[in-house]
Short mmCIF file of C-alpha atoms in Angstrom, two decimals:
data_model
loop_
_atom_site.label_atom_id
_atom_site.label_comp_id
_atom_site.label_asym_id
_atom_site.label_seq_id
_atom_site.Cartn_x
_atom_site.Cartn_y
_atom_site.Cartn_z
CA MET C 1 17.78 -16.33 193.66
CA SER C 2 19.41 -17.40 190.35
CA ASP C 3 21.80 -15.42 188.14
CA HIS C 4 21.83 -15.77 184.32
CA VAL C 5 23.07 -14.12 181.23
CA TRP C 6 21.16 -13.95 177.98
CA PHE C 7 22.01 -13.09 174.41
CA ARG C 8 21.12 -13.28 170.80
CA ILE C 9 23.48 -14.22 168.00
CA PRO C 10 24.74 -11.11 166.24
CA GLY C 11 24.23 -10.52 162.53
CA GLN C 12 21.32 -11.23 160.35
CA VAL C 13 19.99 -14.84 160.25
CA SER C 14 17.32 -15.67 157.71
CA GLY C 15 13.96 -15.91 159.50
CA LEU C 16 15.21 -14.50 162.81
CA PRO C 17 14.61 -10.98 164.07
CA ALA C 18 17.46 -8.52 164.69
CA PRO C 19 19.19 -6.71 166.42
CA PHE C 20 21.67 -8.36 168.85
CA PHE C 21 20.98 -8.06 172.63
CA LEU C 22 23.29 -9.03 175.57
CA GLY C 23 22.34 -8.87 179.26
CA HIS C 24 22.65 -10.24 182.78
CA GLY C 25 19.73 -11.05 185.00
CA ARG C 26 19.12 -11.97 188.63
CA THR C 27 15.86 -13.71 189.31
CA THR C 28 14.80 -13.16 192.89
CA ARG C 29 11.08 -13.99 192.68
CA PRO C 30 10.26 -17.71 193.25
CA GLY C 31 8.52 -19.18 190.22
CA TYR C 32 9.60 -16.43 187.76
CA ARG C 33 9.37 -17.72 184.18
CA THR C 34 9.95 -15.99 180.85
CA ASP C 35 6.62 -17.23 179.43
CA ARG C 36 4.74 -15.19 182.12
CA VAL C 37 6.52 -11.78 182.13
CA PRO C 38 6.68 -9.22 179.35
CA GLN C 39 10.36 -8.34 178.74
CA ALA C 40 10.95 -5.39 176.34
CA PRO C 41 12.93 -5.32 174.12
CA LEU C 42 13.03 -9.10 173.85
CA THR C 43 9.36 -9.83 172.93
CA GLU C 44 9.21 -11.91 169.74
CA LYS C 45 13.00 -12.50 169.91
CA LEU C 46 14.82 -15.86 170.06
CA VAL C 47 16.96 -15.85 173.22
CA VAL C 48 19.68 -18.06 174.71
CA SER C 49 19.74 -17.99 178.53
CA ILE C 50 22.71 -19.48 180.43
CA ALA C 51 22.43 -20.22 184.15
CA LEU C 52 25.29 -18.74 186.14
CA THR C 53 24.22 -20.14 189.54
CA ALA C 54 22.03 -22.98 190.84
CA GLY C 55 18.26 -22.35 191.12
CA GLY C 56 17.40 -22.01 187.45
CA GLN C 57 14.67 -24.09 185.82
CA ALA C 58 13.79 -24.60 182.12
CA LYS C 59 11.10 -26.28 180.02
CA VAL C 60 11.88 -27.52 176.50
CA GLY C 61 8.92 -29.09 174.87
CA SER C 62 7.41 -31.42 177.50
CA GLN C 63 10.44 -31.71 179.79
CA VAL C 64 11.05 -29.44 182.82
CA ARG C 65 14.58 -29.58 184.18
CA THR C 66 16.50 -27.93 186.98
CA LEU C 67 19.48 -26.12 185.57
CA GLN C 68 23.07 -26.25 187.00
CA PRO C 69 25.54 -23.42 186.32
CA GLY C 70 26.55 -23.47 182.64
CA HIS C 71 23.30 -25.09 181.41
CA ALA C 72 21.57 -23.16 178.63
CA VAL C 73 18.18 -22.99 176.94
CA PHE C 74 16.91 -21.47 173.70
CA HIS C 75 13.57 -19.81 174.23
CA GLN C 76 11.31 -17.03 173.04
CA VAL C 77 9.78 -14.52 175.47
CA ARG C 78 6.12 -15.38 176.46
CA ASP C 79 6.51 -18.83 174.84
CA ASP C 80 5.02 -21.55 177.12
CA THR C 81 6.59 -24.39 175.16
CA ASN C 82 10.24 -23.41 175.95
CA TRP C 83 10.93 -21.06 178.93
CA PHE C 84 13.70 -20.12 181.32
CA GLY C 85 13.04 -19.17 184.99
CA ARG C 86 13.64 -19.80 188.64
CA HIS C 87 12.91 -23.06 190.34
CA PRO C 88 9.96 -22.33 192.59
CA GLN C 89 11.45 -24.17 195.56
CA HIS C 90 15.01 -22.87 195.36
CA ARG C 91 16.16 -20.63 198.25
#
């Protein structure tokens, strides 16, 4: 299991979609990744996910890293270049 919060920056930013979203998630399924799961209303949105507990994993470009609490990643839902998820071996 890994806990995380996610949000979008409020206001209108040129070239980025609106509106603002804020939420909390608990990932219980091993191997969960944002590039594999549709997540309305976040499809096509730029998201910042922040790990609240150990067990998170992220890919940015070609690097996959295990996240510690407080680590964050920018990603877009269903984007396989940058994603946020749960480390498949975390218990």
